[in-house]
CSV table of C-alpha atoms in Angstrom, one decimal:
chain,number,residue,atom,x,y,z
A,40,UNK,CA,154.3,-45.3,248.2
A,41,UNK,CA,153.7,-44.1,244.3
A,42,UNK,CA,151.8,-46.1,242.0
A,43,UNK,CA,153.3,-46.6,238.7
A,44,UNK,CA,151.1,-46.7,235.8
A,45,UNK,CA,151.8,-50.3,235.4
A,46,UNK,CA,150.6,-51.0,238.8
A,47,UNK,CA,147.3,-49.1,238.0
A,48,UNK,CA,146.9,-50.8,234.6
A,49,UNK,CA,143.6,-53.9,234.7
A,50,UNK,CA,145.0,-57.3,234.6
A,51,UNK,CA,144.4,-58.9,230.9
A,52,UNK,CA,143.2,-62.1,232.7
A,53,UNK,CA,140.7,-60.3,234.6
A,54,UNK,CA,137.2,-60.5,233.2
A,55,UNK,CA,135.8,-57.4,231.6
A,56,UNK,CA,133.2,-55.4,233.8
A,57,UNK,CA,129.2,-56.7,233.5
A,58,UNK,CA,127.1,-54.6,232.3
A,59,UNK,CA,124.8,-52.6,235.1
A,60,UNK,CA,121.4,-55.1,235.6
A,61,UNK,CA,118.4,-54.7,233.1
A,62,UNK,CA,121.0,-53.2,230.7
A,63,UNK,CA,121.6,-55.1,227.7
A,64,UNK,CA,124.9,-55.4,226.1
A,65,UNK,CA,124.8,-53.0,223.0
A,66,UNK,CA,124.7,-55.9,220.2
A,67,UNK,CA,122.1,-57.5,222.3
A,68,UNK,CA,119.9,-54.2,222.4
A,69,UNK,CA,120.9,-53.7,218.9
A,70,UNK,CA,119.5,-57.3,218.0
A,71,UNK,CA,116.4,-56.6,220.0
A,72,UNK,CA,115.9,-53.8,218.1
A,73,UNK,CA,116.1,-55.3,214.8
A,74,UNK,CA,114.0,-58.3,216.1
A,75,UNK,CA,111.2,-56.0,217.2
A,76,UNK,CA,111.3,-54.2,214.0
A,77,UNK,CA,111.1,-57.2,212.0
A,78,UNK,CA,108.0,-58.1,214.2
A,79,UNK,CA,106.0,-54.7,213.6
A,80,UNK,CA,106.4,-55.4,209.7
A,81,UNK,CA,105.3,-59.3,209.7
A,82,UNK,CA,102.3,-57.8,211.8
A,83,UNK,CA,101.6,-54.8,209.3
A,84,UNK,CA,101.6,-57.8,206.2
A,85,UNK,CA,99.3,-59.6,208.2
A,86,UNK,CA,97.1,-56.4,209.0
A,87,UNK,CA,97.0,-55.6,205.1
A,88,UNK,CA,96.8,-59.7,203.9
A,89,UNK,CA,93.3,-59.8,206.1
A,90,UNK,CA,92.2,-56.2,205.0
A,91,UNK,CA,92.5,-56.9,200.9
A,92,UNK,CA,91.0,-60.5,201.6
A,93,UNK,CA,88.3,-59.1,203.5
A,94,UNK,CA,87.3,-56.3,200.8
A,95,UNK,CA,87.4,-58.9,198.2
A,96,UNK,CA,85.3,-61.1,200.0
A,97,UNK,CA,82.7,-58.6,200.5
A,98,UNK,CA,82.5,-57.8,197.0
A,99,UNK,CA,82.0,-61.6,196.2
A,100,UNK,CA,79.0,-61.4,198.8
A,101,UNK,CA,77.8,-58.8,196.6
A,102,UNK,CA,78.1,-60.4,193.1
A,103,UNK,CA,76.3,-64.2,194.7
A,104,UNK,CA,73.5,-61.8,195.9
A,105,UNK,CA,73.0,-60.4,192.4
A,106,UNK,CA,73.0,-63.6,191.1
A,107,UNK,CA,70.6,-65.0,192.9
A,108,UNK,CA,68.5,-61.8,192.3
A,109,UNK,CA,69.0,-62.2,188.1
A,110,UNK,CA,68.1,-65.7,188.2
A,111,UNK,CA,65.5,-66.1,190.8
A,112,UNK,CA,63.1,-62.9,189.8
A,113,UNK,CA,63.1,-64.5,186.1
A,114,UNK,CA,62.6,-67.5,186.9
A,115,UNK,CA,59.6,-66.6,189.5
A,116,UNK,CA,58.1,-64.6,186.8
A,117,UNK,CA,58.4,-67.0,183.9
A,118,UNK,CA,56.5,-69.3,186.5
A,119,UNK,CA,53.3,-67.2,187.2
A,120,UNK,CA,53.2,-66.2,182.9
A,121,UNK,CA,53.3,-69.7,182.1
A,122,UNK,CA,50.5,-70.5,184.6
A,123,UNK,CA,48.1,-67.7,183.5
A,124,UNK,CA,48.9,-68.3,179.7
A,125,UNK,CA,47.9,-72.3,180.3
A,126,UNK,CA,44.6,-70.6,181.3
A,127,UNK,CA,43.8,-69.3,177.2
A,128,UNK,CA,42.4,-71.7,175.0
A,129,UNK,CA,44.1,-73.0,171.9
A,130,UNK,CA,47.7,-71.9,171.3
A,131,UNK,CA,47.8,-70.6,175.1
A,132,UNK,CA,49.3,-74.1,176.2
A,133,UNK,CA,52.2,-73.7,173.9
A,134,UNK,CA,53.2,-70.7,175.0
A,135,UNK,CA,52.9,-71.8,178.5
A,136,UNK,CA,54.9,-74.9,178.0
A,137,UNK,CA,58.2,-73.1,176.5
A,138,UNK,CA,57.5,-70.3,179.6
A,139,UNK,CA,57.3,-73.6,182.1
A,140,UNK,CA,60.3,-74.7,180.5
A,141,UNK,CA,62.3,-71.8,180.9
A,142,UNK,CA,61.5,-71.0,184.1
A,143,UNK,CA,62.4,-74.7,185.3
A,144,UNK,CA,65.8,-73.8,183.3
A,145,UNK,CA,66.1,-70.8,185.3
A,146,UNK,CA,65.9,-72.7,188.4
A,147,UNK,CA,68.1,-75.8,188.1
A,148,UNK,CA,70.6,-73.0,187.3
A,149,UNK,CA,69.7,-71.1,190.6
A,150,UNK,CA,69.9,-74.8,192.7
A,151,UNK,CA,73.3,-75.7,191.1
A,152,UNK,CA,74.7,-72.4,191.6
A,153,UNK,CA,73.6,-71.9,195.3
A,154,UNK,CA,74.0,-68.0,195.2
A,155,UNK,CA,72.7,-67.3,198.6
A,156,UNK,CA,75.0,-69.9,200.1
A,157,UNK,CA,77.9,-68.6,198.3
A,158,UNK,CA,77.2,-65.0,199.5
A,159,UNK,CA,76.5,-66.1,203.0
A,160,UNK,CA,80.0,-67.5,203.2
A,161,UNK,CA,81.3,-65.1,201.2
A,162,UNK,CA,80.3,-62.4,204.0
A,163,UNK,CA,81.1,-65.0,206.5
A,164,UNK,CA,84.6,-65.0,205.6
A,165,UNK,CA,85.1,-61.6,205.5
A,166,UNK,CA,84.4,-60.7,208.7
A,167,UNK,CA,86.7,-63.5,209.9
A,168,UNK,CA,89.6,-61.6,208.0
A,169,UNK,CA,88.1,-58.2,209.5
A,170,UNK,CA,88.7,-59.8,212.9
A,171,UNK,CA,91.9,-61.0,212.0
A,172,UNK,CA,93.4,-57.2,210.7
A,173,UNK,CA,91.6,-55.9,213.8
A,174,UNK,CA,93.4,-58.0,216.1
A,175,UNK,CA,97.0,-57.7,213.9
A,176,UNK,CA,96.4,-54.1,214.1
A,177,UNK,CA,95.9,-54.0,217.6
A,178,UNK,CA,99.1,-56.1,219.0
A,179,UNK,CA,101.4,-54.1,216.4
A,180,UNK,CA,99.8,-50.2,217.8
A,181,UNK,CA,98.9,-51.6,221.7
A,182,UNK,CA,100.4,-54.9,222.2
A,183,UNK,CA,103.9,-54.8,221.1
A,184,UNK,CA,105.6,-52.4,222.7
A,185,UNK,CA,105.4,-54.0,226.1
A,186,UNK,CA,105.4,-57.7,224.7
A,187,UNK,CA,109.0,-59.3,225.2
A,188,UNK,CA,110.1,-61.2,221.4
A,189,UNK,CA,108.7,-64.3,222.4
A,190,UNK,CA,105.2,-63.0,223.2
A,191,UNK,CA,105.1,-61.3,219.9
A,192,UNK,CA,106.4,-64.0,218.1
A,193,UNK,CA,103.6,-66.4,220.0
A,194,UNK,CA,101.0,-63.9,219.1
A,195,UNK,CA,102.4,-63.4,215.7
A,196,UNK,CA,102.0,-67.1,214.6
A,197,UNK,CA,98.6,-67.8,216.1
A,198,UNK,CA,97.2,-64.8,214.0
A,199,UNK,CA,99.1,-66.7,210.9
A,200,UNK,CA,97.3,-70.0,211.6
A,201,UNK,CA,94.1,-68.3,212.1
A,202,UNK,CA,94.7,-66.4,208.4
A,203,UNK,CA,95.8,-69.8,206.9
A,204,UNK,CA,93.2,-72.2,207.8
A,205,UNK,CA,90.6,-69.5,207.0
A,206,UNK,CA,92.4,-69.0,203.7
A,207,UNK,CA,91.9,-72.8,203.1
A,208,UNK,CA,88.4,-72.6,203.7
A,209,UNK,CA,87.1,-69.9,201.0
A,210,UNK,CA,87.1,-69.6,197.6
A,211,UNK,CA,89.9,-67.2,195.6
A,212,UNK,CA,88.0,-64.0,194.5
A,213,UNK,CA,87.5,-63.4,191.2
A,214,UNK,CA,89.3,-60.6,188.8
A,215,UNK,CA,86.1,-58.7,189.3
A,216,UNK,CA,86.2,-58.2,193.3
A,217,UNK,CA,89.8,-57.6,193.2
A,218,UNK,CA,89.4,-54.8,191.1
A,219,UNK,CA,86.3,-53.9,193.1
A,220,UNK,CA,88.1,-54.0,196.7
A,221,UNK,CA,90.6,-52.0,195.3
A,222,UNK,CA,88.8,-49.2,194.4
A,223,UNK,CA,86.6,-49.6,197.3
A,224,UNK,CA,90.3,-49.5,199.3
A,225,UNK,CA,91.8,-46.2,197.3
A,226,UNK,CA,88.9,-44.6,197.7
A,227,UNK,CA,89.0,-44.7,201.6
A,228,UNK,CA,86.6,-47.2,202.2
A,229,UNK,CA,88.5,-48.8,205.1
A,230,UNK,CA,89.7,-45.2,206.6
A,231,UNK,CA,88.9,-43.7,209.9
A,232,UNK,CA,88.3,-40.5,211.1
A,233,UNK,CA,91.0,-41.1,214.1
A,234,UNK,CA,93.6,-42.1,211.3
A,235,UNK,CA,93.2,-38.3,210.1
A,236,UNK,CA,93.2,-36.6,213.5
A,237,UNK,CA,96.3,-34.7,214.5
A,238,UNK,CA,97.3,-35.5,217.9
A,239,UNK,CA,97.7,-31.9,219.9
């Protein structure tokens, strides 16, 4: 017997046909998409947060080590003047007391200011935040593309944590290393050679 049309027509009760297995439905891929995108950029924020703190604490390394350098060498030779000028008769003592004085001036200011310490955390630091761009870089070029969401997203927030507590634990750079790292930055210190390859 013919079939009508009408009897070829789907029944509207039936339920719409499932999509083939491993196949997303197209708002779901689209949402993965968009998911995975937002991803990669929280990941390249990260990667460039760590890189500028990281520069910037380098350059504080630098300034507690000149520090130290401007106030200890003074006050070490103030020291041995005002030792070999208490050796002259006469006004020699004088002279050796002010130089004594100074150089004990010199180096309550090096105690209180603890320049090697600061540079020694200062450096410290830095390589903590180089670790932490490494490892943000890494997951965003290597990592994510075979990481479902949730992996990413786990991965994602332990790198956060790991920025935040060692944010909490550091002093804010001065003016001075900001405008250092970021002519250190534009200049290319942080580029590789790979970065300007061209891929045959």
């Amino acid at each position: 017997m013919d079939t009508t049309p009408a009897d070829t027509a789907p029944d509207p009760a039936s339920p719409a046909p499932e999509a083939p297995p491993g196949e997303a439905p197209e708002s779901g891929a689209d949402g993965g998409a968009s998911r995975r995108r937002a991803l990669d950029a929280e990941f390249r924020r990260l990667e460039e947060s760590a890189m500028w703190s990281a520069q910037c604490q380098f350059e504080e390394g630098k300034r507690w080590r000149a520090t130290h350098w401007a106030l200890g060498l003074p006050a070490t030779l103030l020291a041995a003047v005002a030792g070999t000028t208490a050796l002259v008769e006469s006004t020699g003592a004088t002279a050796a007391g002010i130089l004594a004085l100074l150089s004990a001036g010199l180096g309550a200011v090096l105690t209180t200011v603890n320049a090697p310490q600061r540079a020694s955390q200062a450096v410290a630091a830095a390589n903590v935040y180089l670790s932490i761009q490494t490892a943000a870089r890494q997951h965003r070029e290597i990592d994510l593309p075979g990481w479902s969401p949730a992996e990413a997203r786990e991965a994602l927030a332990a790198l956060t944590t790991r920025r935040d507590e060692q944010n909490a634990g550091v002093d804010p750079p001065s003016r001075r290393a900001y405008r250092k790292a970021r002519a250190n930055l534009d200049a290319g210190g942080q580029s590789y050679a790979v970065d300007g390859s061209v891929s045959p």
